[in-house]
Amino acid sequence: MLRCSQPLTGPNRKRCREDEMLLGTVLDEGERGFIIDTRSAQAAKQARMTGGGTEPKSSYPQWKRLHRPLERGRPLQESFIKLVEACNDTSINMDRWLSRLESSRWLSHVKAALSTACLAAQCMDREEASVLVHGAEGTDTTLLVTALAQVILDPSCRTLGGFQGLLEREWIEAGHPFHLRCARSAYSHARLKQEAPLFLLFLDCVWQLSHQFPFSLEFSERLLLTLFDNAYASAYGTFLCNNEKERRESTHSLWAWLNQPGEKKKYLNPLYSHNALVIWPSVEPQSIQLWQGLFFRWIRSSQYLDEAWAEIQRLVEGN
């Protein structure tokens, strides 16, 4: 699996021989690869007018391009805001609540992200093909797809340490602009153009996997909630700034804190059992659930759920 930004072909259909040679060396003679573009075909076409574009078929004959559009900007942020507003409104009836949940379209974004990640995983696992994923800059929906595909395919990415490595490699070192995307919460009245909860969408998708495969992920929901909190407000430097160059200042690492023996235990899933198989999530409407542990956490106590998990952990350790 490879990832990159869009090729800069522009309106004149410029070529880059080095790029063509690089992708050509990935495939042996007779093999084919798939390029998953996380923009619509129309958006990719329009990008040519500002210098971007797509890989021309004539220059990349062994690669087949697939468009799977994923929202990454204002629409995604507005969806997040609408969902949080609906979750916090305890005065509405059931019909109104379900209508507002649907109109927020958040679960549709979750489904689209999981579906695209499954497509990338299927190309690799079932077609035994190489996959290149990109959107525009390659630092948003691109990372969402490549990171999710690895959780689906690779059991090592479903361990606590492996998941931390995945986040470091696919989000932090890859240059996801955390400062721009997580500058404000859903409660802010400011509407910044660069804001978009891509990382939250990724965490939600991972939660969906943990919900459908409760024994296959070594870490618990508590880790995902902690990562969400630290992406928006943190005493650690792991999610600061927009790239590695800006992150040169010496700060404390979130991982160093999480991996302390006393802390690490809090984030482990007591039901975990190593699963070497690929985990294929269902994206049917009845399978995609609202992440109540996050979106209801400020209006509903988690005391009983926490107590239940503590009892499960005690029973597991007792055996």
PDB file of C-alpha atoms in Angstrom:
ATOM      1  CA  MET A   1       0.000   0.000   0.000  1.00  0.00           C
ATOM      2  CA  LEU A   2       1.256   3.428  -0.972  1.00  0.00           C
ATOM      3  CA  ARG A   3      -0.057   6.937  -0.351  1.00  0.00           C
ATOM      4  CA  CYS A   4       0.712  10.306  -1.875  1.00  0.00           C
ATOM      5  CA  SER A   5      -0.783  13.646  -2.866  1.00  0.00           C
ATOM      6  CA  GLN A   6      -2.420  14.252  -6.239  1.00  0.00           C
ATOM      7  CA  PRO A   7      -0.167  14.411  -9.321  1.00  0.00           C
ATOM      8  CA  LEU A   8       0.427  17.960 -10.520  1.00  0.00           C
ATOM      9  CA  THR A   9      -0.598  17.434 -14.127  1.00  0.00           C
ATOM     10  CA  GLY A  10      -2.429  20.745 -14.493  1.00  0.00           C
ATOM     11  CA  PRO A  11      -4.558  21.869 -17.467  1.00  0.00           C
ATOM     12  CA  ASN A  12      -1.763  21.059 -19.921  1.00  0.00           C
ATOM     13  CA  ARG A  13      -1.578  17.403 -18.821  1.00  0.00           C
ATOM     14  CA  LYS A  14       2.055  17.589 -17.774  1.00  0.00           C
ATOM     15  CA  ARG A  15       3.926  14.347 -17.143  1.00  0.00           C
ATOM     16  CA  CYS A  16       6.413  13.348 -14.477  1.00  0.00           C
ATOM     17  CA  ARG A  17       8.682  10.597 -15.766  1.00  0.00           C
ATOM     18  CA  GLU A  18      10.084   9.954 -12.293  1.00  0.00           C
ATOM     19  CA  ASP A  19       6.599   9.302 -10.880  1.00  0.00           C
ATOM     20  CA  GLU A  20       5.745   7.023 -13.776  1.00  0.00           C
ATOM     21  CA  MET A  21       8.987   5.093 -13.314  1.00  0.00           C
ATOM     22  CA  LEU A  22       8.445   4.840  -9.542  1.00  0.00           C
ATOM     23  CA  LEU A  23       4.956   3.377  -9.871  1.00  0.00           C
ATOM     24  CA  GLY A  24       6.115   1.191 -12.719  1.00  0.00           C
ATOM     25  CA  THR A  25       8.732  -0.469 -10.519  1.00  0.00           C
ATOM     26  CA  VAL A  26       6.073  -1.387  -7.936  1.00  0.00           C
ATOM     27  CA  LEU A  27       4.420  -3.825 -10.341  1.00  0.00           C
ATOM     28  CA  ASP A  28       5.941  -6.757 -12.169  1.00  0.00           C
ATOM     29  CA  GLU A  29       5.118  -7.418 -15.805  1.00  0.00           C
ATOM     30  CA  GLY A  30       1.502  -8.457 -16.153  1.00  0.00           C
ATOM     31  CA  GLU A  31       0.510  -7.241 -12.697  1.00  0.00           C
ATOM     32  CA  ARG A  32      -1.967  -4.469 -12.107  1.00  0.00           C
ATOM     33  CA  GLY A  33      -2.508  -2.009  -9.329  1.00  0.00           C
ATOM     34  CA  PHE A  34      -5.357   0.161  -8.126  1.00  0.00           C
ATOM     35  CA  ILE A  35      -5.321   3.902  -7.526  1.00  0.00           C
ATOM     36  CA  ILE A  36      -8.035   4.895  -5.043  1.00  0.00           C
ATOM     37  CA  ASP A  37      -8.768   8.600  -5.362  1.00  0.00           C
ATOM     38  CA  THR A  38     -10.761   9.916  -2.400  1.00  0.00           C
ATOM     39  CA  ARG A  39     -12.190  12.734  -4.529  1.00  0.00           C
ATOM     40  CA  SER A  40     -15.060  12.518  -6.979  1.00  0.00           C
ATOM     41  CA  ALA A  41     -14.150  12.279 -10.658  1.00  0.00           C
ATOM     42  CA  GLN A  42     -15.556  15.784 -11.141  1.00  0.00           C
ATOM     43  CA  ALA A  43     -13.521  17.240  -8.249  1.00  0.00           C
ATOM     44  CA  ALA A  44     -10.353  15.606  -9.573  1.00  0.00           C
ATOM     45  CA  LYS A  45     -11.067  17.042 -13.025  1.00  0.00           C
ATOM     46  CA  GLN A  46     -11.626  20.523 -11.600  1.00  0.00           C
ATOM     47  CA  ALA A  47      -8.342  20.273  -9.691  1.00  0.00           C
ATOM     48  CA  ARG A  48      -6.495  20.430 -13.014  1.00  0.00           C
ATOM     49  CA  MET A  49      -7.411  24.091 -13.320  1.00  0.00           C
ATOM     50  CA  THR A  50      -5.347  24.864 -10.204  1.00  0.00           C
ATOM     51  CA  GLY A  51      -2.419  22.637 -11.150  1.00  0.00           C
ATOM     52  CA  GLY A  52      -3.560  19.289  -9.742  1.00  0.00           C
ATOM     53  CA  GLY A  53      -5.263  16.374 -11.429  1.00  0.00           C
ATOM     54  CA  THR A  54      -5.104  12.612 -11.799  1.00  0.00           C
ATOM     55  CA  GLU A  55      -2.850   9.950 -13.282  1.00  0.00           C
ATOM     56  CA  PRO A  56      -3.464   9.692 -17.064  1.00  0.00           C
ATOM     57  CA  LYS A  57      -4.252   6.141 -18.164  1.00  0.00           C
ATOM     58  CA  SER A  58      -1.773   6.388 -21.006  1.00  0.00           C
ATOM     59  CA  SER A  59       1.099   7.128 -18.597  1.00  0.00           C
ATOM     60  CA  TYR A  60       0.106   4.525 -15.994  1.00  0.00           C
ATOM     61  CA  PRO A  61      -1.210   1.611 -18.096  1.00  0.00           C
ATOM     62  CA  GLN A  62      -0.950  -0.999 -15.302  1.00  0.00           C
ATOM     63  CA  TRP A  63      -2.953   1.074 -12.822  1.00  0.00           C
ATOM     64  CA  LYS A  64      -6.729   1.304 -12.651  1.00  0.00           C
ATOM     65  CA  ARG A  65      -8.126   4.443 -11.008  1.00  0.00           C
ATOM     66  CA  LEU A  66     -11.173   4.206  -8.731  1.00  0.00           C
ATOM     67  CA  HIS A  67     -12.924   7.286  -7.368  1.00  0.00           C
ATOM     68  CA  ARG A  68     -14.432   6.989  -3.890  1.00  0.00           C
ATOM     69  CA  PRO A  69     -15.331  10.541  -2.771  1.00  0.00           C
ATOM     70  CA  LEU A  70     -14.988  11.292   0.946  1.00  0.00           C
ATOM     71  CA  GLU A  71     -15.829  14.623   2.560  1.00  0.00           C
ATOM     72  CA  ARG A  72     -12.909  16.358   4.197  1.00  0.00           C
ATOM     73  CA  GLY A  73     -13.773  20.036   4.739  1.00  0.00           C
ATOM     74  CA  ARG A  74     -16.666  22.242   5.759  1.00  0.00           C
ATOM     75  CA  PRO A  75     -19.405  19.623   5.114  1.00  0.00           C
ATOM     76  CA  LEU A  76     -17.737  17.200   7.521  1.00  0.00           C
ATOM     77  CA  GLN A  77     -17.340  19.858  10.224  1.00  0.00           C
ATOM     78  CA  GLU A  78     -20.973  20.944   9.815  1.00  0.00           C
ATOM     79  CA  SER A  79     -22.050  17.315  10.098  1.00  0.00           C
ATOM     80  CA  PHE A  80     -20.121  16.999  13.362  1.00  0.00           C
ATOM     81  CA  ILE A  81     -21.685  20.196  14.730  1.00  0.00           C
ATOM     82  CA  LYS A  82     -25.222  19.112  13.829  1.00  0.00           C
ATOM     83  CA  LEU A  83     -24.717  15.738  15.491  1.00  0.00           C
ATOM     84  CA  VAL A  84     -23.366  17.238  18.725  1.00  0.00           C
ATOM     85  CA  GLU A  85     -26.220  19.747  18.841  1.00  0.00           C
ATOM     86  CA  ALA A  86     -28.757  16.940  18.415  1.00  0.00           C
ATOM     87  CA  CYS A  87     -27.110  14.796  21.085  1.00  0.00           C
ATOM     88  CA  ASN A  88     -27.168  17.663  23.581  1.00  0.00           C
ATOM     89  CA  ASP A  89     -30.836  18.515  22.988  1.00  0.00           C
ATOM     90  CA  THR A  90     -32.682  16.397  25.566  1.00  0.00           C
ATOM     91  CA  SER A  91     -36.034  18.110  24.943  1.00  0.00           C
ATOM     92  CA  ILE A  92     -36.860  16.529  21.572  1.00  0.00           C
ATOM     93  CA  ASN A  93     -38.973  13.410  21.044  1.00  0.00           C
ATOM     94  CA  MET A  94     -37.833  10.195  19.381  1.00  0.00           C
ATOM     95  CA  ASP A  95     -39.037  11.040  15.864  1.00  0.00           C
ATOM     96  CA  ARG A  96     -37.358  14.428  15.954  1.00  0.00           C
ATOM     97  CA  TRP A  97     -34.157  12.923  17.345  1.00  0.00           C
ATOM     98  CA  LEU A  98     -33.957  10.289  14.599  1.00  0.00           C
ATOM     99  CA  SER A  99     -34.630  12.952  11.976  1.00  0.00           C
ATOM    100  CA  ARG A 100     -31.821  15.152  13.277  1.00  0.00           C
ATOM    101  CA  LEU A 101     -29.449  12.189  13.490  1.00  0.00           C
ATOM    102  CA  GLU A 102     -30.143  11.339   9.864  1.00  0.00           C
ATOM    103  CA  SER A 103     -29.892  14.942   8.668  1.00  0.00           C
ATOM    104  CA  SER A 104     -26.483  15.330  10.330  1.00  0.00           C
ATOM    105  CA  ARG A 105     -25.192  12.638   7.921  1.00  0.00           C
ATOM    106  CA  TRP A 106     -22.436  11.672  10.359  1.00  0.00           C
ATOM    107  CA  LEU A 107     -23.144   7.954  10.122  1.00  0.00           C
ATOM    108  CA  SER A 108     -23.082   8.264   6.336  1.00  0.00           C
ATOM    109  CA  HIS A 109     -19.540   9.625   6.584  1.00  0.00           C
ATOM    110  CA  VAL A 110     -18.608   6.702   8.852  1.00  0.00           C
ATOM    111  CA  LYS A 111     -20.040   4.227   6.351  1.00  0.00           C
ATOM    112  CA  ALA A 112     -18.259   5.883   3.416  1.00  0.00           C
ATOM    113  CA  ALA A 113     -14.892   5.813   5.210  1.00  0.00           C
ATOM    114  CA  LEU A 114     -15.241   2.149   6.208  1.00  0.00           C
ATOM    115  CA  SER A 115     -16.423   1.180   2.712  1.00  0.00           C
ATOM    116  CA  THR A 116     -13.441   2.857   1.047  1.00  0.00           C
ATOM    117  CA  ALA A 117     -11.008   1.290   3.524  1.00  0.00           C
ATOM    118  CA  CYS A 118     -12.584  -2.117   2.832  1.00  0.00           C
ATOM    119  CA  LEU A 119     -12.137  -1.537  -0.904  1.00  0.00           C
ATOM    120  CA  ALA A 120      -8.423  -0.844  -0.399  1.00  0.00           C
ATOM    121  CA  ALA A 121      -8.098  -3.896   1.858  1.00  0.00           C
ATOM    122  CA  GLN A 122      -9.935  -6.138  -0.623  1.00  0.00           C
ATOM    123  CA  CYS A 123      -7.702  -5.039  -3.478  1.00  0.00           C
ATOM    124  CA  MET A 124      -4.689  -6.127  -1.441  1.00  0.00           C
ATOM    125  CA  ASP A 125      -6.077  -9.231   0.264  1.00  0.00           C
ATOM    126  CA  ARG A 126      -8.292 -10.769  -2.409  1.00  0.00           C
ATOM    127  CA  GLU A 127      -6.828  -9.357  -5.621  1.00  0.00           C
ATOM    128  CA  GLU A 128      -3.252  -9.498  -4.275  1.00  0.00           C
ATOM    129  CA  ALA A 129      -2.727  -6.137  -5.942  1.00  0.00           C
ATOM    130  CA  SER A 130      -0.797  -3.051  -4.946  1.00  0.00           C
ATOM    131  CA  VAL A 131      -2.865  -0.036  -3.921  1.00  0.00           C
ATOM    132  CA  LEU A 132      -2.059   3.675  -4.134  1.00  0.00           C
ATOM    133  CA  VAL A 133      -4.351   5.997  -2.175  1.00  0.00           C
ATOM    134  CA  HIS A 134      -4.515   9.755  -2.575  1.00  0.00           C
ATOM    135  CA  GLY A 135      -6.865  12.689  -2.394  1.00  0.00           C
ATOM    136  CA  ALA A 136      -5.631  16.227  -2.923  1.00  0.00           C
ATOM    137  CA  GLU A 137      -2.754  16.903  -0.497  1.00  0.00           C
ATOM    138  CA  GLY A 138      -2.629  13.317   0.778  1.00  0.00           C
ATOM    139  CA  THR A 139      -2.830  14.356   4.428  1.00  0.00           C
ATOM    140  CA  ASP A 140      -6.543  13.949   5.197  1.00  0.00           C
ATOM    141  CA  THR A 141      -8.887  11.387   3.646  1.00  0.00           C
ATOM    142  CA  THR A 142      -5.827   9.597   2.247  1.00  0.00           C
ATOM    143  CA  LEU A 143      -4.598   8.870   5.781  1.00  0.00           C
ATOM    144  CA  LEU A 144      -8.096   7.948   6.913  1.00  0.00           C
ATOM    145  CA  VAL A 145      -8.268   5.191   4.290  1.00  0.00           C
ATOM    146  CA  THR A 146      -4.717   3.836   4.621  1.00  0.00           C
ATOM    147  CA  ALA A 147      -4.864   3.725   8.422  1.00  0.00           C
ATOM    148  CA  LEU A 148      -8.262   2.003   8.525  1.00  0.00           C
ATOM    149  CA  ALA A 149      -7.224  -0.502   5.857  1.00  0.00           C
ATOM    150  CA  GLN A 150      -4.231  -1.511   7.990  1.00  0.00           C
ATOM    151  CA  VAL A 151      -6.386  -2.024  11.088  1.00  0.00           C
ATOM    152  CA  ILE A 152      -8.663  -4.254   9.006  1.00  0.00           C
ATOM    153  CA  LEU A 153      -5.811  -6.245   7.437  1.00  0.00           C
ATOM    154  CA  ASP A 154      -3.019  -6.366  10.008  1.00  0.00           C
ATOM    155  CA  PRO A 155      -3.533  -7.911  13.469  1.00  0.00           C
ATOM    156  CA  SER A 156      -0.403  -6.148  14.747  1.00  0.00           C
ATOM    157  CA  CYS A 157      -2.142  -2.793  14.173  1.00  0.00           C
ATOM    158  CA  ARG A 158      -4.915  -3.967  16.488  1.00  0.00           C
ATOM    159  CA  THR A 159      -2.588  -4.261  19.491  1.00  0.00           C
ATOM    160  CA  LEU A 160      -2.047  -1.314  21.810  1.00  0.00           C
ATOM    161  CA  GLY A 161       1.573  -0.798  20.747  1.00  0.00           C
ATOM    162  CA  GLY A 162       0.845  -1.459  17.080  1.00  0.00           C
ATOM    163  CA  PHE A 163      -2.021   1.012  17.066  1.00  0.00           C
ATOM    164  CA  GLN A 164       0.194   3.701  18.574  1.00  0.00           C
ATOM    165  CA  GLY A 165       2.761   3.004  15.859  1.00  0.00           C
ATOM    166  CA  LEU A 166       0.043   3.232  13.223  1.00  0.00           C
ATOM    167  CA  LEU A 167      -1.068   6.649  14.497  1.00  0.00           C
ATOM    168  CA  GLU A 168       2.512   7.881  14.597  1.00  0.00           C
ATOM    169  CA  ARG A 169       3.238   6.655  11.066  1.00  0.00           C
ATOM    170  CA  GLU A 170      -0.042   7.312   9.260  1.00  0.00           C
ATOM    171  CA  TRP A 171      -1.228  10.495  10.944  1.00  0.00           C
ATOM    172  CA  ILE A 172       1.518  12.323  12.825  1.00  0.00           C
ATOM    173  CA  GLU A 173       4.621  11.719  10.700  1.00  0.00           C
ATOM    174  CA  ALA A 174       2.533  11.772   7.501  1.00  0.00           C
ATOM    175  CA  GLY A 175       1.639  15.406   8.195  1.00  0.00           C
ATOM    176  CA  HIS A 176      -2.028  15.508   9.091  1.00  0.00           C
ATOM    177  CA  PRO A 177      -2.540  19.199  10.002  1.00  0.00           C
ATOM    178  CA  PHE A 178      -3.913  18.706  13.510  1.00  0.00           C
ATOM    179  CA  HIS A 179      -3.634  22.381  14.407  1.00  0.00           C
ATOM    180  CA  LEU A 180      -5.801  23.446  11.464  1.00  0.00           C
ATOM    181  CA  ARG A 181      -8.278  20.568  11.584  1.00  0.00           C
ATOM    182  CA  CYS A 182      -8.799  20.502  15.368  1.00  0.00           C
ATOM    183  CA  ALA A 183      -8.521  24.232  16.070  1.00  0.00           C
ATOM    184  CA  ARG A 184     -12.044  24.461  17.497  1.00  0.00           C
ATOM    185  CA  SER A 185     -14.537  22.027  18.951  1.00  0.00           C
ATOM    186  CA  ALA A 186     -18.122  21.492  17.815  1.00  0.00           C
ATOM    187  CA  TYR A 187     -19.189  23.978  20.492  1.00  0.00           C
ATOM    188  CA  SER A 188     -17.332  26.883  18.910  1.00  0.00           C
ATOM    189  CA  HIS A 189     -19.272  29.564  17.029  1.00  0.00           C
ATOM    190  CA  ALA A 190     -16.244  30.173  14.821  1.00  0.00           C
ATOM    191  CA  ARG A 191     -16.422  28.509  11.417  1.00  0.00           C
ATOM    192  CA  LEU A 192     -12.859  28.170  10.245  1.00  0.00           C
ATOM    193  CA  LYS A 193     -12.419  27.084   6.654  1.00  0.00           C
ATOM    194  CA  GLN A 194      -9.666  24.579   7.436  1.00  0.00           C
ATOM    195  CA  GLU A 195     -11.501  22.773  10.231  1.00  0.00           C
ATOM    196  CA  ALA A 196     -12.627  19.169   9.755  1.00  0.00           C
ATOM    197  CA  PRO A 197     -12.828  16.272  12.244  1.00  0.00           C
ATOM    198  CA  LEU A 198     -11.001  13.735  10.057  1.00  0.00           C
ATOM    199  CA  PHE A 199      -9.129  12.222  12.985  1.00  0.00           C
ATOM    200  CA  LEU A 200     -12.364  11.932  14.976  1.00  0.00           C
ATOM    201  CA  LEU A 201     -13.954  10.164  12.001  1.00  0.00           C
ATOM    202  CA  PHE A 202     -11.059   7.713  12.018  1.00  0.00           C
ATOM    203  CA  LEU A 203     -11.494   7.062  15.751  1.00  0.00           C
ATOM    204  CA  ASP A 204     -15.230   6.552  15.237  1.00  0.00           C
ATOM    205  CA  CYS A 205     -14.534   4.001  12.486  1.00  0.00           C
ATOM    206  CA  VAL A 206     -12.094   2.158  14.759  1.00  0.00           C
ATOM    207  CA  TRP A 207     -14.786   2.153  17.457  1.00  0.00           C
ATOM    208  CA  GLN A 208     -17.173   0.589  14.909  1.00  0.00           C
ATOM    209  CA  LEU A 209     -14.595  -2.162  14.334  1.00  0.00           C
ATOM    210  CA  SER A 210     -14.240  -2.728  18.082  1.00  0.00           C
ATOM    211  CA  HIS A 211     -18.030  -2.862  18.396  1.00  0.00           C
ATOM    212  CA  GLN A 212     -18.356  -5.466  15.639  1.00  0.00           C
ATOM    213  CA  PHE A 213     -15.265  -7.425  16.708  1.00  0.00           C
ATOM    214  CA  PRO A 214     -15.172  -7.037  20.520  1.00  0.00           C
ATOM    215  CA  PHE A 215     -12.405  -9.645  20.986  1.00  0.00           C
ATOM    216  CA  SER A 216     -10.038  -8.554  18.186  1.00  0.00           C
ATOM    217  CA  LEU A 217      -8.689  -5.193  19.410  1.00  0.00           C
ATOM    218  CA  GLU A 218      -6.311  -5.165  22.362  1.00  0.00           C
ATOM    219  CA  PHE A 219      -7.248  -1.617  23.379  1.00  0.00           C
ATOM    220  CA  SER A 220     -10.557  -0.392  24.750  1.00  0.00           C
ATOM    221  CA  GLU A 221     -12.917   2.479  24.007  1.00  0.00           C
ATOM    222  CA  ARG A 222     -11.203   4.441  26.745  1.00  0.00           C
ATOM    223  CA  LEU A 223      -8.083   4.766  24.594  1.00  0.00           C
ATOM    224  CA  LEU A 224     -10.109   6.135  21.673  1.00  0.00           C
ATOM    225  CA  LEU A 225     -11.789   8.686  23.954  1.00  0.00           C
ATOM    226  CA  THR A 226      -8.406   9.731  25.352  1.00  0.00           C
ATOM    227  CA  LEU A 227      -7.006  10.191  21.849  1.00  0.00           C
ATOM    228  CA  PHE A 228     -10.003  12.344  20.901  1.00  0.00           C
ATOM    229  CA  ASP A 229      -9.502  14.514  23.989  1.00  0.00           C
ATOM    230  CA  ASN A 230      -5.802  14.943  23.304  1.00  0.00           C
ATOM    231  CA  ALA A 231      -6.337  15.833  19.645  1.00  0.00           C
ATOM    232  CA  TYR A 232      -8.415  18.849  20.683  1.00  0.00           C
ATOM    233  CA  ALA A 233      -6.818  19.812  24.016  1.00  0.00           C
ATOM    234  CA  SER A 234      -3.689  18.230  25.400  1.00  0.00           C
ATOM    235  CA  ALA A 235      -0.888  18.719  27.874  1.00  0.00           C
ATOM    236  CA  TYR A 236       1.318  16.669  25.510  1.00  0.00           C
ATOM    237  CA  GLY A 237       2.924  17.579  22.211  1.00  0.00           C
ATOM    238  CA  THR A 238       2.019  14.481  20.194  1.00  0.00           C
ATOM    239  CA  PHE A 239      -0.881  16.104  18.323  1.00  0.00           C
ATOM    240  CA  LEU A 240       0.444  19.657  18.275  1.00  0.00           C
ATOM    241  CA  CYS A 241       1.099  21.645  15.080  1.00  0.00           C
ATOM    242  CA  ASN A 242       0.551  20.650  11.463  1.00  0.00           C
ATOM    243  CA  ASN A 243       3.689  18.684  10.579  1.00  0.00           C
ATOM    244  CA  GLU A 244       6.983  17.322  11.863  1.00  0.00           C
ATOM    245  CA  LYS A 245       8.883  20.481  10.982  1.00  0.00           C
ATOM    246  CA  GLU A 246       6.621  22.594  13.196  1.00  0.00           C
ATOM    247  CA  ARG A 247       6.749  19.962  15.923  1.00  0.00           C
ATOM    248  CA  ARG A 248      10.482  20.357  16.561  1.00  0.00           C
ATOM    249  CA  GLU A 249       9.937  21.974  19.942  1.00  0.00           C
ATOM    250  CA  SER A 250      10.691  19.611  22.799  1.00  0.00           C
ATOM    251  CA  THR A 251       7.424  18.430  24.329  1.00  0.00           C
ATOM    252  CA  HIS A 252       6.276  15.482  26.395  1.00  0.00           C
ATOM    253  CA  SER A 253       4.958  12.469  24.483  1.00  0.00           C
ATOM    254  CA  LEU A 254       1.442  11.171  25.018  1.00  0.00           C
ATOM    255  CA  TRP A 255       2.712   7.643  24.346  1.00  0.00           C
ATOM    256  CA  ALA A 256       5.240   7.822  27.190  1.00  0.00           C
ATOM    257  CA  TRP A 257       2.413   8.635  29.565  1.00  0.00           C
ATOM    258  CA  LEU A 258      -0.005   6.013  28.194  1.00  0.00           C
ATOM    259  CA  ASN A 259       2.615   3.250  28.305  1.00  0.00           C
ATOM    260  CA  GLN A 260       3.413   3.615  31.992  1.00  0.00           C
ATOM    261  CA  PRO A 261       2.473   0.286  33.643  1.00  0.00           C
ATOM    262  CA  GLY A 262      -0.079   1.932  35.907  1.00  0.00           C
ATOM    263  CA  GLU A 263      -1.730   3.802  33.020  1.00  0.00           C
ATOM    264  CA  LYS A 264      -1.433   1.168  30.293  1.00  0.00           C
ATOM    265  CA  LYS A 265      -3.667  -1.238  32.170  1.00  0.00           C
ATOM    266  CA  LYS A 266      -6.560   1.249  31.998  1.00  0.00           C
ATOM    267  CA  TYR A 267      -6.619   1.148  28.196  1.00  0.00           C
ATOM    268  CA  LEU A 268      -6.527  -2.592  27.613  1.00  0.00           C
ATOM    269  CA  ASN A 269      -9.522  -4.617  26.448  1.00  0.00           C
ATOM    270  CA  PRO A 270     -10.012  -7.462  28.966  1.00  0.00           C
ATOM    271  CA  LEU A 271     -11.839  -9.513  26.290  1.00  0.00           C
ATOM    272  CA  TYR A 272      -8.961  -9.347  23.798  1.00  0.00           C
ATOM    273  CA  SER A 273      -7.899 -12.548  22.064  1.00  0.00           C
ATOM    274  CA  HIS A 274      -5.357 -12.443  19.258  1.00  0.00           C
ATOM    275  CA  ASN A 275      -7.081 -12.777  15.892  1.00  0.00           C
ATOM    276  CA  ALA A 276      -4.737 -13.358  12.960  1.00  0.00           C
ATOM    277  CA  LEU A 277      -7.552 -13.056  10.415  1.00  0.00           C
ATOM    278  CA  VAL A 278      -8.658 -10.037   8.428  1.00  0.00           C
ATOM    279  CA  ILE A 279     -11.674  -8.391  10.088  1.00  0.00           C
ATOM    280  CA  TRP A 280     -14.230  -7.358   7.487  1.00  0.00           C
ATOM    281  CA  PRO A 281     -16.709  -4.879   8.982  1.00  0.00           C
ATOM    282  CA  SER A 282     -20.332  -4.726   7.916  1.00  0.00           C
ATOM    283  CA  VAL A 283     -21.425  -1.353   6.553  1.00  0.00           C
ATOM    284  CA  GLU A 284     -25.125  -2.200   6.457  1.00  0.00           C
ATOM    285  CA  PRO A 285     -27.344   0.483   8.067  1.00  0.00           C
ATOM    286  CA  GLN A 286     -28.186  -1.733  11.030  1.00  0.00           C
ATOM    287  CA  SER A 287     -24.477  -2.407  11.641  1.00  0.00           C
ATOM    288  CA  ILE A 288     -23.266   1.201  11.846  1.00  0.00           C
ATOM    289  CA  GLN A 289     -23.983   2.480  15.358  1.00  0.00           C
ATOM    290  CA  LEU A 290     -23.793   5.912  16.954  1.00  0.00           C
ATOM    291  CA  TRP A 291     -20.736   6.079  19.212  1.00  0.00           C
ATOM    292  CA  GLN A 292     -22.659   6.742  22.403  1.00  0.00           C
ATOM    293  CA  GLY A 293     -19.570   6.616  24.609  1.00  0.00           C
ATOM    294  CA  LEU A 294     -18.333   9.777  22.903  1.00  0.00           C
ATOM    295  CA  PHE A 295     -21.370  11.707  21.745  1.00  0.00           C
ATOM    296  CA  PHE A 296     -23.425  11.114  24.911  1.00  0.00           C
ATOM    297  CA  ARG A 297     -20.565  11.303  27.382  1.00  0.00           C
ATOM    298  CA  TRP A 298     -21.449  14.815  28.600  1.00  0.00           C
ATOM    299  CA  ILE A 299     -25.175  14.164  29.147  1.00  0.00           C
ATOM    300  CA  ARG A 300     -25.212  10.579  30.400  1.00  0.00           C
ATOM    301  CA  SER A 301     -23.168   9.029  33.159  1.00  0.00           C
ATOM    302  CA  SER A 302     -20.891   6.137  32.235  1.00  0.00           C
ATOM    303  CA  GLN A 303     -20.669   4.938  35.839  1.00  0.00           C
ATOM    304  CA  TYR A 304     -22.467   1.645  35.311  1.00  0.00           C
ATOM    305  CA  LEU A 305     -20.632   0.853  32.093  1.00  0.00           C
ATOM    306  CA  ASP A 306     -17.297   1.589  33.790  1.00  0.00           C
ATOM    307  CA  GLU A 307     -18.267  -0.656  36.700  1.00  0.00           C
ATOM    308  CA  ALA A 308     -19.257  -3.443  34.297  1.00  0.00           C
ATOM    309  CA  TRP A 309     -15.915  -3.251  32.492  1.00  0.00           C
ATOM    310  CA  ALA A 310     -14.057  -3.262  35.802  1.00  0.00           C
ATOM    311  CA  GLU A 311     -15.947  -6.425  36.803  1.00  0.00           C
ATOM    312  CA  ILE A 312     -15.160  -8.091  33.468  1.00  0.00           C
ATOM    313  CA  GLN A 313     -11.479  -7.232  33.918  1.00  0.00           C
ATOM    314  CA  ARG A 314     -11.520  -8.648  37.449  1.00  0.00           C
ATOM    315  CA  LEU A 315     -13.097 -11.914  36.251  1.00  0.00           C
ATOM    316  CA  VAL A 316     -10.630 -12.256  33.374  1.00  0.00           C
ATOM    317  CA  GLU A 317      -7.648 -11.677  35.642  1.00  0.00           C
ATOM    318  CA  GLY A 318      -9.091 -14.145  38.145  1.00  0.00           C
ATOM    319  CA  ASN A 319      -9.042 -16.868  35.490  1.00  0.00           C
TER     320      ASN A 319
END
